[in-house]
Amino acid sequence: MKLLDGIHLVASGYLGLSLSDPRDCNAYLLVGDGDSVLVDAGCGLGIEHTLALLRRAGAPDVSRVLVTHAHADHAAGACAVAERLGADVWASRAAAAVLEAGDAEAAGLTAAIAAGVYPPSVVLRPTPVARVIGGGTLDVGGLRLDAIETPGHAAGHLAFLAHHARGRVLFSGDAVFARGRVAVLATPDTDVVALAASVERLAALAPDMLFSGHGEPVMRDAAAHLAVASDAFRRQTLPPPLV
Ligand SMILES: [Zn+2]
């Protein structure tokens, strides 16, 4: 599904637009001049839908799968998607440690399967990570993409800001969603204080558009959506929950 010139939604589950497997996060394709990247990969059960949407988008070769964090709905599909596309996986240091080990426990997958969130067919395969990224800037065929460290929802969480001709597009992963909602989980690597600082950092970027890891895309005035979350944290309260 085309969101902007060169930016397509290629996976989205029950919490979003139901394009692929219900457990999938939103995954985005960014198409530059002769190069493309994926932001997140889904849970692995909706790969054929995602690959079909990629083909329909007519993208040049996907060189990299950028993983925002190691939760299964974003990362369990990364290994298989990267293999099928001949792409590299890039992730933060903390996410890379979980992905390379295929550490379902650290990814929260073991507990989530026990809780019935995922079926046992969701598997975190050991996933080679070609490059560890923190902050810094990536080039996607002439499209500038800033990586932003945003821990809190999960350790080593990354967001990405694209400098698109139509404005600043924030790929926020699970740090913050439309209408200022957040996902605070009862998991060992959740850190609410770090999440508040991360949301503040993202709000300061004053993005025009917000394409988050779940839910609907925000096509204008995304800064107002981020302000809902940052205002709540400043009052030392929690923003509204994603679900
Ligand atoms: Zn998550």
JSON list of N, CA and C in Angstrom, two decimals, residues 177-234:
[
{"chain": "A", "resi": 177, "resn": "PHE", "atom": "N", "xyz": [2.75, 5.91, 19.10]},
{"chain": "A", "resi": 177, "resn": "PHE", "atom": "CA", "xyz": [1.81, 5.62, 18.01]},
{"chain": "A", "resi": 177, "resn": "PHE", "atom": "C", "xyz": [0.91, 6.83, 17.78]},
{"chain": "A", "resi": 178, "resn": "ALA", "atom": "N", "xyz": [0.06, 6.72, 16.77]},
{"chain": "A", "resi": 178, "resn": "ALA", "atom": "CA", "xyz": [-0.91, 7.78, 16.46]},
{"chain": "A", "resi": 178, "resn": "ALA", "atom": "C", "xyz": [-1.72, 8.13, 17.72]},
{"chain": "A", "resi": 179, "resn": "ARG", "atom": "N", "xyz": [-2.07, 9.39, 17.84]},
{"chain": "A", "resi": 179, "resn": "ARG", "atom": "CA", "xyz": [-2.81, 9.94, 18.98]},
{"chain": "A", "resi": 179, "resn": "ARG", "atom": "C", "xyz": [-2.05, 9.82, 20.29]},
{"chain": "A", "resi": 180, "resn": "GLY", "atom": "N", "xyz": [-0.72, 9.73, 20.17]},
{"chain": "A", "resi": 180, "resn": "GLY", "atom": "CA", "xyz": [0.12, 9.78, 21.36]},
{"chain": "A", "resi": 180, "resn": "GLY", "atom": "C", "xyz": [0.05, 8.56, 22.24]},
{"chain": "A", "resi": 181, "resn": "ARG", "atom": "N", "xyz": [-0.39, 7.44, 21.67]},
{"chain": "A", "resi": 181, "resn": "ARG", "atom": "CA", "xyz": [-0.49, 6.22, 22.48]},
{"chain": "A", "resi": 181, "resn": "ARG", "atom": "C", "xyz": [0.88, 5.56, 22.61]},
{"chain": "A", "resi": 182, "resn": "VAL", "atom": "N", "xyz": [1.04, 4.77, 23.66]},
{"chain": "A", "resi": 182, "resn": "VAL", "atom": "CA", "xyz": [2.29, 4.04, 23.89]},
{"chain": "A", "resi": 182, "resn": "VAL", "atom": "C", "xyz": [1.97, 2.59, 24.26]},
{"chain": "A", "resi": 183, "resn": "ALA", "atom": "N", "xyz": [3.00, 1.75, 24.20]},
{"chain": "A", "resi": 183, "resn": "ALA", "atom": "CA", "xyz": [2.86, 0.34, 24.60]},
{"chain": "A", "resi": 183, "resn": "ALA", "atom": "C", "xyz": [3.87, 0.07, 25.71]},
{"chain": "A", "resi": 184, "resn": "VAL", "atom": "N", "xyz": [3.38, 0.10, 26.94]},
{"chain": "A", "resi": 184, "resn": "VAL", "atom": "CA", "xyz": [4.22, -0.21, 28.09]},
{"chain": "A", "resi": 184, "resn": "VAL", "atom": "C", "xyz": [3.92, -1.64, 28.49]},
{"chain": "A", "resi": 185, "resn": "LEU", "atom": "N", "xyz": [4.90, -2.51, 28.35]},
{"chain": "A", "resi": 185, "resn": "LEU", "atom": "CA", "xyz": [4.69, -3.94, 28.59]},
{"chain": "A", "resi": 185, "resn": "LEU", "atom": "C", "xyz": [5.27, -4.32, 29.95]},
{"chain": "A", "resi": 186, "resn": "ALA", "atom": "N", "xyz": [4.71, -5.38, 30.53]},
{"chain": "A", "resi": 186, "resn": "ALA", "atom": "CA", "xyz": [5.26, -5.90, 31.80]},
{"chain": "A", "resi": 186, "resn": "ALA", "atom": "C", "xyz": [6.37, -6.90, 31.48]},
{"chain": "A", "resi": 187, "resn": "THR", "atom": "N", "xyz": [7.43, -6.39, 30.83]},
{"chain": "A", "resi": 187, "resn": "THR", "atom": "CA", "xyz": [8.57, -7.24, 30.47]},
{"chain": "A", "resi": 187, "resn": "THR", "atom": "C", "xyz": [9.83, -6.68, 31.11]},
{"chain": "A", "resi": 188, "resn": "PRO", "atom": "N", "xyz": [10.85, -7.54, 31.30]},
{"chain": "A", "resi": 188, "resn": "PRO", "atom": "CA", "xyz": [12.04, -7.11, 32.05]},
{"chain": "A", "resi": 188, "resn": "PRO", "atom": "C", "xyz": [12.77, -5.92, 31.43]},
{"chain": "A", "resi": 189, "resn": "ASP", "atom": "N", "xyz": [12.72, -5.78, 30.10]},
{"chain": "A", "resi": 189, "resn": "ASP", "atom": "CA", "xyz": [13.50, -4.67, 29.51]},
{"chain": "A", "resi": 189, "resn": "ASP", "atom": "C", "xyz": [12.65, -3.43, 29.23]},
{"chain": "A", "resi": 190, "resn": "THR", "atom": "N", "xyz": [11.43, -3.39, 29.75]},
{"chain": "A", "resi": 190, "resn": "THR", "atom": "CA", "xyz": [10.63, -2.16, 29.66]},
{"chain": "A", "resi": 190, "resn": "THR", "atom": "C", "xyz": [11.16, -1.15, 30.69]},
{"chain": "A", "resi": 191, "resn": "ASP", "atom": "N", "xyz": [11.30, 0.10, 30.26]},
{"chain": "A", "resi": 191, "resn": "ASP", "atom": "CA", "xyz": [11.82, 1.15, 31.14]},
{"chain": "A", "resi": 191, "resn": "ASP", "atom": "C", "xyz": [11.00, 2.42, 30.85]},
{"chain": "A", "resi": 192, "resn": "VAL", "atom": "N", "xyz": [10.05, 2.72, 31.74]},
{"chain": "A", "resi": 192, "resn": "VAL", "atom": "CA", "xyz": [9.11, 3.82, 31.48]},
{"chain": "A", "resi": 192, "resn": "VAL", "atom": "C", "xyz": [9.83, 5.17, 31.47]},
{"chain": "A", "resi": 193, "resn": "VAL", "atom": "N", "xyz": [10.80, 5.33, 32.35]},
{"chain": "A", "resi": 193, "resn": "VAL", "atom": "CA", "xyz": [11.53, 6.61, 32.39]},
{"chain": "A", "resi": 193, "resn": "VAL", "atom": "C", "xyz": [12.32, 6.81, 31.09]},
{"chain": "A", "resi": 194, "resn": "ALA", "atom": "N", "xyz": [12.93, 5.72, 30.62]},
{"chain": "A", "resi": 194, "resn": "ALA", "atom": "CA", "xyz": [13.66, 5.81, 29.34]},
{"chain": "A", "resi": 194, "resn": "ALA", "atom": "C", "xyz": [12.68, 6.07, 28.20]},
{"chain": "A", "resi": 195, "resn": "LEU", "atom": "N", "xyz": [11.49, 5.47, 28.25]},
{"chain": "A", "resi": 195, "resn": "LEU", "atom": "CA", "xyz": [10.50, 5.71, 27.20]},
{"chain": "A", "resi": 195, "resn": "LEU", "atom": "C", "xyz": [10.08, 7.17, 27.17]},
{"chain": "A", "resi": 196, "resn": "ALA", "atom": "N", "xyz": [9.89, 7.76, 28.35]},
{"chain": "A", "resi": 196, "resn": "ALA", "atom": "CA", "xyz": [9.53, 9.18, 28.42]},
{"chain": "A", "resi": 196, "resn": "ALA", "atom": "C", "xyz": [10.59, 10.04, 27.75]},
{"chain": "A", "resi": 197, "resn": "ALA", "atom": "N", "xyz": [11.86, 9.74, 28.03]},
{"chain": "A", "resi": 197, "resn": "ALA", "atom": "CA", "xyz": [12.95, 10.51, 27.41]},
{"chain": "A", "resi": 197, "resn": "ALA", "atom": "C", "xyz": [12.99, 10.28, 25.90]},
{"chain": "A", "resi": 198, "resn": "SER", "atom": "N", "xyz": [12.71, 9.06, 25.48]},
{"chain": "A", "resi": 198, "resn": "SER", "atom": "CA", "xyz": [12.72, 8.76, 24.04]},
{"chain": "A", "resi": 198, "resn": "SER", "atom": "C", "xyz": [11.60, 9.50, 23.33]},
{"chain": "A", "resi": 199, "resn": "VAL", "atom": "N", "xyz": [10.41, 9.52, 23.93]},
{"chain": "A", "resi": 199, "resn": "VAL", "atom": "CA", "xyz": [9.28, 10.23, 23.32]},
{"chain": "A", "resi": 199, "resn": "VAL", "atom": "C", "xyz": [9.59, 11.72, 23.23]},
{"chain": "A", "resi": 200, "resn": "GLU", "atom": "N", "xyz": [10.21, 12.24, 24.28]},
{"chain": "A", "resi": 200, "resn": "GLU", "atom": "CA", "xyz": [10.61, 13.66, 24.27]},
{"chain": "A", "resi": 200, "resn": "GLU", "atom": "C", "xyz": [11.58, 13.93, 23.10]},
{"chain": "A", "resi": 201, "resn": "ARG", "atom": "N", "xyz": [12.53, 13.01, 22.91]},
{"chain": "A", "resi": 201, "resn": "ARG", "atom": "CA", "xyz": [13.51, 13.15, 21.82]},
{"chain": "A", "resi": 201, "resn": "ARG", "atom": "C", "xyz": [12.80, 13.14, 20.47]},
{"chain": "A", "resi": 202, "resn": "LEU", "atom": "N", "xyz": [11.84, 12.26, 20.32]},
{"chain": "A", "resi": 202, "resn": "LEU", "atom": "CA", "xyz": [11.12, 12.17, 19.04]},
{"chain": "A", "resi": 202, "resn": "LEU", "atom": "C", "xyz": [10.22, 13.39, 18.82]},
{"chain": "A", "resi": 203, "resn": "ALA", "atom": "N", "xyz": [9.57, 13.85, 19.90]},
{"chain": "A", "resi": 203, "resn": "ALA", "atom": "CA", "xyz": [8.70, 15.03, 19.77]},
{"chain": "A", "resi": 203, "resn": "ALA", "atom": "C", "xyz": [9.51, 16.25, 19.33]},
{"chain": "A", "resi": 204, "resn": "ALA", "atom": "N", "xyz": [10.75, 16.34, 19.81]},
{"chain": "A", "resi": 204, "resn": "ALA", "atom": "CA", "xyz": [11.61, 17.49, 19.46]},
{"chain": "A", "resi": 204, "resn": "ALA", "atom": "C", "xyz": [11.95, 17.51, 17.97]},
{"chain": "A", "resi": 205, "resn": "LEU", "atom": "N", "xyz": [11.78, 16.37, 17.29]},
{"chain": "A", "resi": 205, "resn": "LEU", "atom": "CA", "xyz": [12.06, 16.32, 15.84]},
{"chain": "A", "resi": 205, "resn": "LEU", "atom": "C", "xyz": [10.94, 16.94, 15.03]},
{"chain": "A", "resi": 206, "resn": "ALA", "atom": "N", "xyz": [9.79, 17.20, 15.68]},
{"chain": "A", "resi": 206, "resn": "ALA", "atom": "CA", "xyz": [8.62, 17.81, 15.03]},
{"chain": "A", "resi": 206, "resn": "ALA", "atom": "C", "xyz": [8.34, 17.19, 13.67]},
{"chain": "A", "resi": 207, "resn": "PRO", "atom": "N", "xyz": [8.10, 15.86, 13.64]},
{"chain": "A", "resi": 207, "resn": "PRO", "atom": "CA", "xyz": [7.85, 15.22, 12.34]},
{"chain": "A", "resi": 207, "resn": "PRO", "atom": "C", "xyz": [6.52, 15.67, 11.74]},
{"chain": "A", "resi": 208, "resn": "ASP", "atom": "N", "xyz": [6.45, 15.59, 10.42]},
{"chain": "A", "resi": 208, "resn": "ASP", "atom": "CA", "xyz": [5.20, 15.90, 9.71]},
{"chain": "A", "resi": 208, "resn": "ASP", "atom": "C", "xyz": [4.30, 14.68, 9.64]},
{"chain": "A", "resi": 209, "resn": "MET", "atom": "N", "xyz": [4.92, 13.52, 9.44]},
{"chain": "A", "resi": 209, "resn": "MET", "atom": "CA", "xyz": [4.17, 12.27, 9.31]},
{"chain": "A", "resi": 209, "resn": "MET", "atom": "C", "xyz": [4.72, 11.24, 10.29]},
{"chain": "A", "resi": 210, "resn": "LEU", "atom": "N", "xyz": [3.82, 10.37, 10.78]},
{"chain": "A", "resi": 210, "resn": "LEU", "atom": "CA", "xyz": [4.20, 9.35, 11.75]},
{"chain": "A", "resi": 210, "resn": "LEU", "atom": "C", "xyz": [3.75, 7.99, 11.24]},
{"chain": "A", "resi": 211, "resn": "PHE", "atom": "N", "xyz": [4.73, 7.14, 10.95]},
{"chain": "A", "resi": 211, "resn": "PHE", "atom": "CA", "xyz": [4.45, 5.78, 10.50]},
{"chain": "A", "resi": 211, "resn": "PHE", "atom": "C", "xyz": [5.00, 4.85, 11.58]},
{"chain": "A", "resi": 212, "resn": "SER", "atom": "N", "xyz": [4.13, 4.38, 12.44]},
{"chain": "A", "resi": 212, "resn": "SER", "atom": "CA", "xyz": [4.56, 3.64, 13.62]},
{"chain": "A", "resi": 212, "resn": "SER", "atom": "C", "xyz": [4.45, 2.13, 13.41]},
{"chain": "A", "resi": 213, "resn": "GLY", "atom": "N", "xyz": [4.85, 1.39, 14.43]},
{"chain": "A", "resi": 213, "resn": "GLY", "atom": "CA", "xyz": [4.92, -0.07, 14.32]},
{"chain": "A", "resi": 213, "resn": "GLY", "atom": "C", "xyz": [3.56, -0.75, 14.36]},
{"chain": "A", "resi": 214, "resn": "HIS", "atom": "N", "xyz": [2.53, -0.04, 14.80]},
{"chain": "A", "resi": 214, "resn": "HIS", "atom": "CA", "xyz": [1.17, -0.57, 14.80]},
{"chain": "A", "resi": 214, "resn": "HIS", "atom": "C", "xyz": [0.21, 0.60, 14.56]},
{"chain": "A", "resi": 215, "resn": "GLY", "atom": "N", "xyz": [-1.01, 0.26, 14.19]},
{"chain": "A", "resi": 215, "resn": "GLY", "atom": "CA", "xyz": [-2.01, 1.32, 14.05]},
{"chain": "A", "resi": 215, "resn": "GLY", "atom": "C", "xyz": [-1.91, 2.02, 12.71]},
{"chain": "A", "resi": 216, "resn": "GLU", "atom": "N", "xyz": [-2.64, 3.11, 12.61]},
{"chain": "A", "resi": 216, "resn": "GLU", "atom": "CA", "xyz": [-2.79, 3.80, 11.34]},
{"chain": "A", "resi": 216, "resn": "GLU", "atom": "C", "xyz": [-1.67, 4.81, 11.13]},
{"chain": "A", "resi": 217, "resn": "PRO", "atom": "N", "xyz": [-1.35, 5.09, 9.85]},
{"chain": "A", "resi": 217, "resn": "PRO", "atom": "CA", "xyz": [-0.37, 6.14, 9.58]},
{"chain": "A", "resi": 217, "resn": "PRO", "atom": "C", "xyz": [-0.96, 7.53, 9.82]},
{"chain": "A", "resi": 218, "resn": "VAL", "atom": "N", "xyz": [-0.12, 8.43, 10.27]},
{"chain": "A", "resi": 218, "resn": "VAL", "atom": "CA", "xyz": [-0.51, 9.84, 10.45]},
{"chain": "A", "resi": 218, "resn": "VAL", "atom": "C", "xyz": [0.11, 10.61, 9.29]},
{"chain": "A", "resi": 219, "resn": "MET", "atom": "N", "xyz": [-0.73, 11.23, 8.46]},
{"chain": "A", "resi": 219, "resn": "MET", "atom": "CA", "xyz": [-0.26, 11.83, 7.22]},
{"chain": "A", "resi": 219, "resn": "MET", "atom": "C", "xyz": [0.04, 13.32, 7.33]},
{"chain": "A", "resi": 220, "resn": "ARG", "atom": "N", "xyz": [-0.36, 13.96, 8.43]},
{"chain": "A", "resi": 220, "resn": "ARG", "atom": "CA", "xyz": [-0.03, 15.38, 8.59]},
{"chain": "A", "resi": 220, "resn": "ARG", "atom": "C", "xyz": [-0.03, 15.73, 10.08]},
{"chain": "A", "resi": 221, "resn": "ASP", "atom": "N", "xyz": [0.74, 16.76, 10.42]},
{"chain": "A", "resi": 221, "resn": "ASP", "atom": "CA", "xyz": [0.77, 17.29, 11.77]},
{"chain": "A", "resi": 221, "resn": "ASP", "atom": "C", "xyz": [1.05, 16.22, 12.83]},
{"chain": "A", "resi": 222, "resn": "ALA", "atom": "N", "xyz": [2.00, 15.35, 12.52]},
{"chain": "A", "resi": 222, "resn": "ALA", "atom": "CA", "xyz": [2.35, 14.27, 13.47]},
{"chain": "A", "resi": 222, "resn": "ALA", "atom": "C", "xyz": [2.85, 14.83, 14.79]},
{"chain": "A", "resi": 223, "resn": "ALA", "atom": "N", "xyz": [3.44, 16.03, 14.75]},
{"chain": "A", "resi": 223, "resn": "ALA", "atom": "CA", "xyz": [3.97, 16.62, 16.00]},
{"chain": "A", "resi": 223, "resn": "ALA", "atom": "C", "xyz": [2.87, 16.75, 17.05]},
{"chain": "A", "resi": 224, "resn": "ALA", "atom": "N", "xyz": [1.62, 17.02, 16.61]},
{"chain": "A", "resi": 224, "resn": "ALA", "atom": "CA", "xyz": [0.52, 17.14, 17.57]},
{"chain": "A", "resi": 224, "resn": "ALA", "atom": "C", "xyz": [0.24, 15.80, 18.24]},
{"chain": "A", "resi": 225, "resn": "HIS", "atom": "N", "xyz": [0.41, 14.71, 17.50]},
{"chain": "A", "resi": 225, "resn": "HIS", "atom": "CA", "xyz": [0.20, 13.37, 18.08]},
{"chain": "A", "resi": 225, "resn": "HIS", "atom": "C", "xyz": [1.29, 13.07, 19.11]},
{"chain": "A", "resi": 226, "resn": "LEU", "atom": "N", "xyz": [2.52, 13.43, 18.77]},
{"chain": "A", "resi": 226, "resn": "LEU", "atom": "CA", "xyz": [3.63, 13.18, 19.70]},
{"chain": "A", "resi": 226, "resn": "LEU", "atom": "C", "xyz": [3.49, 14.04, 20.95]},
{"chain": "A", "resi": 227, "resn": "ALA", "atom": "N", "xyz": [2.92, 15.24, 20.79]},
{"chain": "A", "resi": 227, "resn": "ALA", "atom": "CA", "xyz": [2.76, 16.14, 21.94]},
{"chain": "A", "resi": 227, "resn": "ALA", "atom": "C", "xyz": [1.81, 15.54, 22.98]},
{"chain": "A", "resi": 228, "resn": "VAL", "atom": "N", "xyz": [0.82, 14.77, 22.53]},
{"chain": "A", "resi": 228, "resn": "VAL", "atom": "CA", "xyz": [-0.10, 14.11, 23.48]},
{"chain": "A", "resi": 228, "resn": "VAL", "atom": "C", "xyz": [0.70, 13.21, 24.43]},
{"chain": "A", "resi": 229, "resn": "ALA", "atom": "N", "xyz": [1.63, 12.44, 23.86]},
{"chain": "A", "resi": 229, "resn": "ALA", "atom": "CA", "xyz": [2.44, 11.53, 24.69]},
{"chain": "A", "resi": 229, "resn": "ALA", "atom": "C", "xyz": [3.44, 12.30, 25.54]},
{"chain": "A", "resi": 230, "resn": "SER", "atom": "N", "xyz": [4.14, 13.25, 24.94]},
{"chain": "A", "resi": 230, "resn": "SER", "atom": "CA", "xyz": [5.17, 13.96, 25.72]},
{"chain": "A", "resi": 230, "resn": "SER", "atom": "C", "xyz": [4.54, 14.81, 26.82]},
{"chain": "A", "resi": 231, "resn": "ASP", "atom": "N", "xyz": [3.35, 15.39, 26.57]},
{"chain": "A", "resi": 231, "resn": "ASP", "atom": "CA", "xyz": [2.67, 16.17, 27.61]},
{"chain": "A", "resi": 231, "resn": "ASP", "atom": "C", "xyz": [2.28, 15.27, 28.79]},
{"chain": "A", "resi": 232, "resn": "ALA", "atom": "N", "xyz": [1.79, 14.07, 28.49]},
{"chain": "A", "resi": 232, "resn": "ALA", "atom": "CA", "xyz": [1.41, 13.14, 29.57]},
{"chain": "A", "resi": 232, "resn": "ALA", "atom": "C", "xyz": [2.62, 12.77, 30.41]},
{"chain": "A", "resi": 233, "resn": "PHE", "atom": "N", "xyz": [3.73, 12.45, 29.75]},
{"chain": "A", "resi": 233, "resn": "PHE", "atom": "CA", "xyz": [4.93, 12.08, 30.50]},
{"chain": "A", "resi": 233, "resn": "PHE", "atom": "C", "xyz": [5.43, 13.25, 31.36]},
{"chain": "A", "resi": 234, "resn": "ARG", "atom": "N", "xyz": [5.31, 14.49, 30.82]},
{"chain": "A", "resi": 234, "resn": "ARG", "atom": "CA", "xyz": [5.75, 15.65, 31.60]},
{"chain": "A", "resi": 234, "resn": "ARG", "atom": "C", "xyz": [4.91, 15.84, 32.85]}
]
